[in-house]
Short mmCIF file of C-alpha atoms in Angstrom, two decimals:
data_model
loop_
_atom_site.label_atom_id
_atom_site.label_comp_id
_atom_site.label_asym_id
_atom_site.label_seq_id
_atom_site.Cartn_x
_atom_site.Cartn_y
_atom_site.Cartn_z
CA MET A 310 -1.59 -55.86 6.57
CA LYS A 311 -4.02 -52.94 6.54
CA LEU A 312 -2.46 -49.54 7.24
CA ASN A 313 -4.52 -49.14 10.43
CA ASP A 314 -3.11 -52.48 11.60
CA GLN A 315 0.35 -51.32 10.66
CA LYS A 316 0.00 -48.37 12.91
CA LYS A 317 -0.66 -50.58 15.89
CA TYR A 318 2.13 -52.93 14.76
CA TYR A 319 4.88 -50.28 14.51
CA ARG A 320 3.70 -48.32 17.59
CA GLU A 321 3.68 -51.41 19.82
CA ASN A 322 5.82 -50.87 22.92
CA ALA A 323 6.82 -47.48 21.64
CA LEU A 324 9.27 -45.25 23.43
CA THR A 325 7.80 -42.00 24.99
CA GLN A 326 8.86 -38.41 24.42
CA SER A 327 9.99 -38.32 28.00
CA ASP A 328 12.27 -41.41 27.21
CA ILE A 329 13.89 -39.41 24.35
CA ARG A 330 14.00 -35.97 25.90
CA SER A 331 15.56 -37.28 29.12
CA LEU A 332 18.71 -38.06 26.98
CA PRO A 333 21.37 -35.41 27.22
CA GLU A 334 20.99 -32.91 24.36
CA CYS A 335 23.72 -31.86 22.01
CA SER A 336 24.07 -28.96 19.53
CA GLY A 337 25.88 -28.63 16.27
CA LEU A 338 28.72 -31.22 16.04
CA GLU A 339 28.76 -31.88 19.67
CA VAL A 340 28.80 -35.53 20.78
CA ILE A 341 28.89 -37.19 24.16
CA SER A 342 31.54 -39.84 24.70
CA VAL A 343 30.47 -42.83 26.77
CA ARG A 344 32.38 -45.90 27.99
CA ASP A 345 31.88 -49.11 29.91
CA LYS A 346 28.32 -50.46 29.89
CA CYS A 347 26.89 -47.49 27.92
CA GLY A 348 29.57 -48.03 25.29
CA GLU A 349 28.75 -51.66 25.12
CA ALA A 350 25.05 -50.75 24.65
CA ILE A 351 26.04 -48.64 21.62
CA GLY A 352 27.88 -51.57 20.25
CA ARG A 353 24.90 -53.96 20.61
CA ILE A 354 22.68 -51.33 18.86
CA HIS A 355 25.13 -51.18 16.07
CA LYS A 356 24.99 -54.92 15.77
CA LEU A 357 21.20 -54.80 15.64
CA MET A 358 21.19 -52.11 12.95
CA SER A 359 23.76 -54.17 10.89
CA ARG A 360 20.98 -56.48 9.96
CA LEU A 361 20.04 -53.66 7.55
CA SER A 362 21.86 -52.63 4.48
CA ILE A 363 24.33 -49.70 4.63
CA MET A 364 22.66 -46.43 3.59
CA GLY A 365 25.61 -44.08 3.31
CA ASP A 366 29.23 -43.26 4.00
CA ASP A 367 30.83 -44.49 7.24
CA ASP A 368 28.50 -47.51 7.47
CA ARG A 369 25.48 -45.24 8.10
CA ARG A 370 22.18 -46.76 8.74
CA SER A 371 19.08 -44.84 9.69
CA LEU A 372 15.46 -45.64 10.82
CA TRP A 373 12.32 -43.60 11.37
CA PHE A 374 10.24 -44.43 14.39
CA GLU A 375 7.25 -42.97 16.23
CA VAL A 376 7.45 -41.80 19.80
CA LYS A 377 4.37 -41.47 22.08
CA GLY A 378 3.49 -38.21 23.81
CA LYS A 379 0.60 -35.76 23.73
CA LYS A 380 0.65 -36.69 20.10
CA TRP A 381 2.77 -39.16 18.07
CA GLU A 382 6.06 -37.59 17.04
CA TRP A 383 8.59 -38.99 14.47
CA TYR A 384 12.22 -39.54 15.42
CA ARG A 385 15.24 -40.94 13.60
CA ILE A 386 17.94 -43.13 14.91
CA THR A 387 21.26 -43.23 12.98
CA THR A 388 24.36 -45.43 13.56
CA ALA A 389 27.70 -44.83 11.85
CA VAL A 390 31.32 -45.75 12.24
CA TYR A 391 34.31 -43.43 11.70
CA ASN A 392 37.93 -44.04 12.66
CA ASP A 393 36.81 -47.18 14.70
CA CYS A 394 34.41 -44.98 16.76
CA HIS A 395 30.76 -46.09 16.90
CA TYR A 396 28.30 -43.22 16.79
CA LEU A 397 24.60 -43.23 17.73
CA TYR A 398 22.32 -40.29 16.91
CA VAL A 399 18.60 -39.82 17.88
CA THR A 400 17.01 -36.80 16.27
CA GLY A 401 13.66 -35.17 16.31
CA ASP A 402 13.16 -31.56 15.28
CA THR A 403 15.84 -29.03 14.87
CA TYR A 404 16.51 -28.60 18.54
CA ASP A 405 15.94 -32.12 19.66
CA HIS A 406 19.29 -33.82 19.01
CA HIS A 407 21.10 -36.47 20.90
CA ALA A 408 24.53 -37.83 19.86
CA PHE A 409 26.82 -40.34 21.48
CA CYS A 410 29.99 -42.27 20.61
CA ASP A 411 31.95 -44.96 22.32
CA ARG A 412 35.29 -43.29 22.42
CA GLU A 413 36.54 -39.70 22.34
CA ASP A 414 36.65 -37.58 19.19
CA ASN A 415 37.39 -34.01 18.44
CA ASN A 416 33.87 -32.86 19.29
CA SER A 417 33.17 -35.18 22.28
CA ASN A 418 32.18 -34.07 25.75
CA GLN A 419 33.07 -36.79 28.26
CA TRP A 420 30.57 -35.74 30.92
CA TYR A 421 27.78 -38.29 31.56
CA ASN A 422 26.29 -40.26 34.47
CA GLU A 423 26.38 -43.99 33.59
CA GLU A 424 23.86 -44.77 36.25
CA TYR A 425 21.49 -42.23 34.84
CA LEU A 426 22.13 -42.98 31.20
CA LEU A 427 22.37 -46.79 31.01
CA PRO A 428 18.68 -47.57 31.67
CA LYS A 429 17.80 -45.23 28.83
CA PHE A 430 20.19 -46.91 26.52
CA LEU A 431 18.87 -50.37 27.46
CA LYS A 432 15.33 -49.26 26.79
CA LEU A 433 16.29 -47.84 23.38
CA GLU A 434 18.19 -51.05 22.58
CA SER A 435 15.13 -53.14 23.43
CA TYR A 436 12.87 -51.03 21.16
CA ILE A 437 15.31 -51.01 18.32
CA LYS A 438 15.70 -54.84 18.53
CA THR A 439 11.94 -55.21 18.19
CA LEU A 440 11.69 -52.66 15.41
CA VAL A 441 14.52 -54.22 13.39
CA GLU A 442 13.02 -57.64 13.64
CA LYS A 443 9.71 -56.31 12.23
CA ILE A 444 11.56 -54.52 9.41
CA VAL A 445 13.55 -57.59 8.47
CA SER A 446 10.34 -59.63 8.30
CA ASP A 447 8.93 -57.19 5.70
CA PRO A 448 11.04 -54.20 4.77
CA GLY A 449 8.64 -53.13 1.97
CA GLN A 450 5.79 -52.82 4.37
CA TYR A 451 7.84 -50.68 6.72
CA ASN A 452 9.05 -48.38 3.81
CA THR A 453 5.48 -47.97 2.66
CA TYR A 454 4.23 -47.14 6.18
CA VAL A 455 6.94 -44.44 6.68
CA GLU A 456 6.35 -42.94 3.19
CA LYS A 457 2.65 -42.65 3.96
CA TYR A 458 2.73 -41.45 7.53
CA LEU A 459 6.06 -39.64 8.04
CA SER A 460 5.31 -36.01 9.22
CA PRO A 461 5.98 -33.26 6.64
CA TYR A 462 7.89 -31.55 9.49
CA ARG A 463 10.46 -34.16 9.20
CA ARG A 464 10.68 -34.20 5.38
CA LYS A 465 12.22 -32.17 2.62
CA GLY A 466 10.52 -30.90 -0.55
CA LEU A 467 10.38 -28.19 -3.10
CA ILE A 468 7.63 -25.69 -3.75
CA ARG A 469 7.53 -23.03 -6.49
CA ARG A 470 8.12 -19.63 -4.96
CA SER A 471 5.21 -18.18 -6.97
CA ILE A 472 2.82 -20.65 -5.33
CA LEU A 473 4.32 -20.17 -1.92
CA ASN A 474 4.12 -16.35 -2.19
CA THR A 475 0.51 -16.58 -3.27
CA ILE A 476 -0.26 -18.69 -0.16
CA LEU A 477 1.94 -16.50 2.11
CA PRO A 478 1.97 -12.99 0.57
CA ASN A 479 4.27 -11.75 3.44
CA HIS A 480 6.88 -14.12 2.20
CA ARG A 481 7.58 -11.73 -0.68
CA MET A 482 10.34 -9.22 -0.46
CA GLN A 483 9.17 -6.30 1.62
CA GLY A 484 10.26 -2.67 1.41
CA ILE A 485 12.00 -3.10 -1.92
CA ASP A 486 11.31 -1.68 -5.33
CA VAL A 487 11.22 -5.14 -6.82
CA ARG A 488 10.70 -3.98 -10.46
CA LYS A 489 13.70 -1.60 -10.39
CA ALA A 490 15.75 -4.32 -8.71
CA ILE A 491 14.86 -6.81 -11.49
CA SER A 492 15.82 -4.18 -14.13
CA ILE A 493 19.17 -3.62 -12.56
CA TYR A 494 20.02 -7.37 -12.27
CA GLU A 495 18.78 -8.11 -15.75
CA ALA A 496 20.70 -5.22 -17.32
CA GLN A 497 24.00 -5.85 -15.51
CA GLU A 498 25.35 -2.60 -16.66
CA THR A 499 29.14 -2.04 -16.77
CA PRO A 500 30.30 -1.29 -13.26
CA THR A 501 31.39 2.34 -12.59
CA GLN A 502 35.07 2.55 -12.99
CA PHE A 503 37.60 4.55 -10.92
CA THR A 504 41.11 5.39 -12.09
CA GLU A 505 42.32 5.13 -8.39
CA MET A 506 40.98 4.10 -5.06
CA THR A 507 41.77 5.43 -1.63
CA LEU A 508 40.29 4.78 1.80
CA ARG A 509 38.62 8.21 1.63
CA GLN A 510 36.94 7.30 -1.58
CA TYR A 511 36.00 3.78 -0.38
CA MET A 512 34.52 5.18 2.81
CA ARG A 513 32.39 7.63 0.80
CA TYR A 514 30.80 4.87 -1.35
CA TRP A 515 30.66 2.41 1.53
CA ARG A 516 28.62 5.00 3.50
CA ILE A 517 26.09 5.36 0.65
CA ALA A 518 25.52 1.58 0.72
CA TYR A 519 25.46 1.37 4.47
CA GLU A 520 23.04 4.20 4.89
CA ALA A 521 20.73 2.70 2.20
CA VAL A 522 20.48 -0.41 4.48
CA SER A 523 20.58 1.29 7.98
CA GLY A 524 19.29 4.74 7.38
CA PRO A 525 21.02 8.16 7.55
CA LYS A 526 23.71 8.53 10.28
CA PRO A 527 25.21 11.77 11.70
CA GLY A 528 28.95 12.28 11.35
CA ASP A 529 31.61 12.35 8.63
CA ASP A 530 32.53 9.42 6.45
CA GLY A 531 35.26 8.27 8.72
CA GLU A 532 32.99 8.25 11.73
CA ILE A 533 30.37 6.23 9.86
CA PHE A 534 32.88 3.84 8.48
CA ARG A 535 33.70 2.83 12.03
CA HIS A 536 30.49 0.95 12.01
CA SER A 537 32.17 -1.59 9.59
CA SER A 538 33.86 -4.49 11.13
CA LYS A 539 37.32 -3.14 10.23
CA GLY A 540 36.56 0.60 9.93
CA HIS A 541 38.34 1.45 13.18
CA GLU A 542 41.61 0.24 11.57
CA ALA A 543 41.43 2.91 8.85
CA LYS A 544 42.99 5.44 11.26
CA ASP A 545 46.37 3.65 10.89
CA TYR A 546 46.53 4.50 7.19
CA ASP A 547 46.79 7.61 4.89
CA LEU A 548 43.25 8.07 3.75
CA ASN A 549 44.41 9.75 0.45
CA SER A 550 47.03 7.13 -0.58
CA GLU A 551 46.15 4.39 -2.99
CA GLU A 552 49.27 2.45 -1.76
CA ASP A 553 47.87 2.61 1.81
CA PHE A 554 44.48 1.45 0.54
CA ASN A 555 46.05 -1.57 -0.98
CA GLU A 556 47.88 -2.24 2.26
CA TRP A 557 44.58 -1.85 4.27
CA MET A 558 42.81 -4.23 1.84
CA LYS A 559 45.49 -6.95 2.35
CA ALA A 560 45.19 -6.46 6.13
CA VAL A 561 41.39 -6.86 6.33
CA SER A 562 40.52 -9.08 3.42
CA GLY A 563 40.38 -12.28 5.57
CA TYR A 564 38.30 -10.72 8.32
CA HIS A 565 35.08 -9.33 6.84
CA GLY A 566 36.73 -6.09 6.07
CA PHE A 567 34.34 -5.08 3.25
CA ASP A 568 30.96 -5.94 4.82
CA ILE A 569 27.92 -3.64 4.57
CA VAL A 570 26.19 -6.11 6.83
CA TYR A 571 28.73 -8.12 8.93
CA ALA A 572 29.51 -11.43 7.25
CA ARG A 573 26.48 -11.24 5.10
CA VAL A 574 26.52 -8.39 2.54
CA HIS A 575 29.88 -7.53 0.98
CA MET A 576 31.20 -4.59 -0.99
CA TYR A 577 34.49 -5.68 -2.47
CA PRO A 578 36.73 -3.24 -4.29
CA ARG A 579 38.31 -4.92 -7.29
CA HIS A 580 41.08 -3.79 -9.55
CA VAL A 581 40.34 -4.96 -13.17
CA ASP A 582 42.30 -3.93 -16.24
CA GLY A 583 43.78 -0.99 -14.55
CA LYS A 584 40.48 0.31 -13.08
CA TRP A 585 38.75 0.04 -9.73
CA ILE A 586 35.13 -1.29 -9.50
CA PHE A 587 32.87 -2.51 -6.72
CA HIS A 588 31.49 -5.97 -6.44
CA LEU A 589 28.32 -6.17 -4.30
CA SER A 590 26.88 -9.57 -3.25
CA THR A 591 25.38 -11.78 -0.62
CA SER A 592 24.74 -15.58 -0.39
CA SER A 593 22.34 -15.19 2.45
CA TYR A 594 18.65 -15.10 1.52
CA TRP A 595 17.87 -13.71 4.96
CA ASN A 596 19.90 -10.70 4.13
CA LEU A 597 18.80 -10.35 0.48
CA ASP A 598 16.64 -7.29 1.20
CA GLN A 599 19.68 -5.56 2.71
CA CYS A 600 21.81 -6.33 -0.26
CA LEU A 601 19.16 -5.03 -2.58
CA LYS A 602 18.85 -1.73 -0.63
CA ALA A 603 22.62 -1.28 -0.94
CA VAL A 604 22.54 -1.98 -4.71
CA LEU A 605 19.57 0.46 -5.20
CA GLY A 606 21.10 3.07 -3.01
CA LEU A 607 24.33 3.08 -5.00
CA LYS A 608 22.41 3.09 -8.23
CA ASN A 609 20.38 6.10 -7.07
CA ALA A 610 23.77 7.86 -6.37
CA GLY A 611 24.88 7.09 -9.93
CA ILE A 612 27.12 4.05 -9.10
CA ASN A 613 26.82 0.82 -10.96
CA VAL A 614 28.33 -2.21 -9.24
CA GLU A 615 29.37 -5.70 -10.36
CA LEU A 616 26.58 -7.97 -9.08
CA GLY A 617 26.85 -11.35 -7.41
CA GLU A 618 24.47 -14.31 -7.32
CA VAL A 619 22.57 -12.80 -10.27
CA GLU A 620 20.66 -16.01 -11.37
CA HIS A 621 19.63 -16.76 -7.80
CA ILE A 622 18.38 -13.28 -7.12
CA LEU A 623 16.54 -12.84 -10.33
CA GLY A 624 14.88 -16.21 -9.69
CA ILE A 625 13.74 -14.91 -6.27
CA LEU A 626 12.61 -11.57 -7.44
CA LYS A 627 10.73 -12.85 -10.48
CA GLU A 628 9.36 -15.85 -8.53
CA THR A 629 10.54 -18.34 -11.07
CA ASP A 630 12.70 -20.48 -8.67
CA PHE A 631 11.86 -22.93 -5.88
CA VAL A 632 11.90 -22.91 -2.08
CA GLU A 633 13.08 -25.95 -0.26
CA ILE A 634 10.97 -26.93 2.68
CA THR A 635 13.12 -28.51 5.22
CA PRO A 636 13.34 -28.94 9.07
CA TYR A 637 16.80 -27.53 8.98
CA ALA A 638 16.19 -24.32 7.00
CA TYR A 639 19.12 -21.89 6.98
CA ARG A 640 20.05 -18.59 5.53
CA TYR A 641 22.02 -19.59 2.48
CA MET A 642 20.86 -19.83 -1.16
CA GLN A 643 21.03 -23.36 -2.36
CA GLY A 644 21.76 -25.14 -5.62
CA LYS A 645 20.40 -24.33 -9.03
CA ASP A 646 16.86 -23.00 -9.03
CA VAL A 647 16.50 -23.15 -5.18
CA GLY A 648 16.88 -19.78 -3.91
CA SER A 649 16.11 -20.25 -0.27
CA GLN A 650 14.95 -22.64 2.45
CA LEU A 651 11.91 -22.50 4.74
CA ARG A 652 10.90 -24.46 7.81
CA LEU A 653 7.40 -25.64 7.26
CA PRO A 654 5.23 -23.22 9.44
CA TYR A 655 2.78 -24.48 12.02
CA SER A 656 -1.01 -23.94 11.68
CA ASP A 657 -1.10 -21.46 14.54
CA GLU A 658 1.47 -19.36 12.52
CA ILE A 659 -0.38 -19.30 9.12
CA GLY A 660 -3.80 -21.04 9.54
CA LYS A 661 -4.79 -24.54 8.82
CA ASP A 662 -5.90 -23.84 5.17
CA ALA A 663 -2.60 -22.15 4.25
CA LEU A 664 -0.66 -25.13 5.81
CA LYS A 665 -2.70 -27.66 3.85
CA ARG A 666 -2.05 -25.76 0.59
CA ILE A 667 1.70 -25.63 1.19
CA ILE A 668 1.82 -29.38 1.91
CA ALA A 669 -0.27 -30.16 -1.12
CA ASN A 670 1.78 -28.09 -3.43
CA THR A 671 5.11 -29.25 -2.27
CA GLU A 672 6.95 -32.06 -4.12
CA TRP A 673 8.24 -34.02 -1.27
CA GLU A 674 11.39 -36.22 -1.47
CA LYS A 675 10.87 -39.89 -1.36
CA ILE A 676 12.03 -41.41 1.96
CA GLU A 677 15.38 -43.34 2.00
CA MET A 678 14.51 -46.95 1.57
CA VAL A 679 15.46 -49.43 4.26
CA ASN A 680 16.69 -52.85 2.97
CA VAL A 681 17.83 -56.04 4.68
CA ASN A 682 21.57 -56.86 4.72
CA SER A 683 21.91 -59.99 2.82
CA ASN A 684 25.06 -60.84 4.73
CA SER A 685 23.44 -60.46 8.16
#
């Protein structure tokens, strides 16, 4: 079947965006628990999907399908079973997520209106029945169709940071002396050592890092330290006592007590071989510029620190690593050679030419193949 004919074939009797978006939305791990006729509909959809091979843990099976609106949009339906609970997920973009189950679980919300929801489940069931029949008749054709036409906004892939930064110069680190930062991370000089550490000392060096990030602040070190998540608790301790400093460390270590940027950039005091040093790190790419400002600020004050995430950060600064293009981009550095994630921008954000170049230079992951269950 020609590809143009395949479009008509798989788009026949398609659901509409209003069909999908009229479903109750969920966020995070939230799921809506349904019963009675809606629960029975989920069971029948599971049975339809069971004609396909299992694709992951918990009997997961997933299908891509197109939905009609102002333009055709791709959605994914997934079924899974966990602890005898049947789950049904319909997902579009990051904020278009609908999740249901046929019994309560730890994340379930029981509110729903069966009279409102049932017609939508029945329409979804009817569409999935037709789609599964088409896939079973020729799974290879379906896989080829999805591989060719699935929107890059629904896919994952890797692009070299050097190429991405050439296409989008503003994606480079801004307001940072990159050459100096590279030299510091390459050298990894021995951290400055202190024979003792008190809260007064820690507040002094914490302030240097904090003001390197946030700019100069009026007030003494104690006043500035109150900007930290646990700085207000310092008043309960002797600022000149190492014993009290150790007690303070124990009290705040589990609650972001050493953060330059709350929960993102950390300056840990460490006691190594009888000496105190500072360890400065972040695992958040979105806060890397702030981490680098803190490192550079302390370096300018004559303080070397133990550095975290060195390979990731050097890869980012030297543009030798990759950026993952994904619909679900988040702040954290990823696995080896992947320093960050990025949601594929839209043309009105970067221009059509830049968008085409990003898509062309990204190595996209192959779609997950759908196969027929030989036992169905």
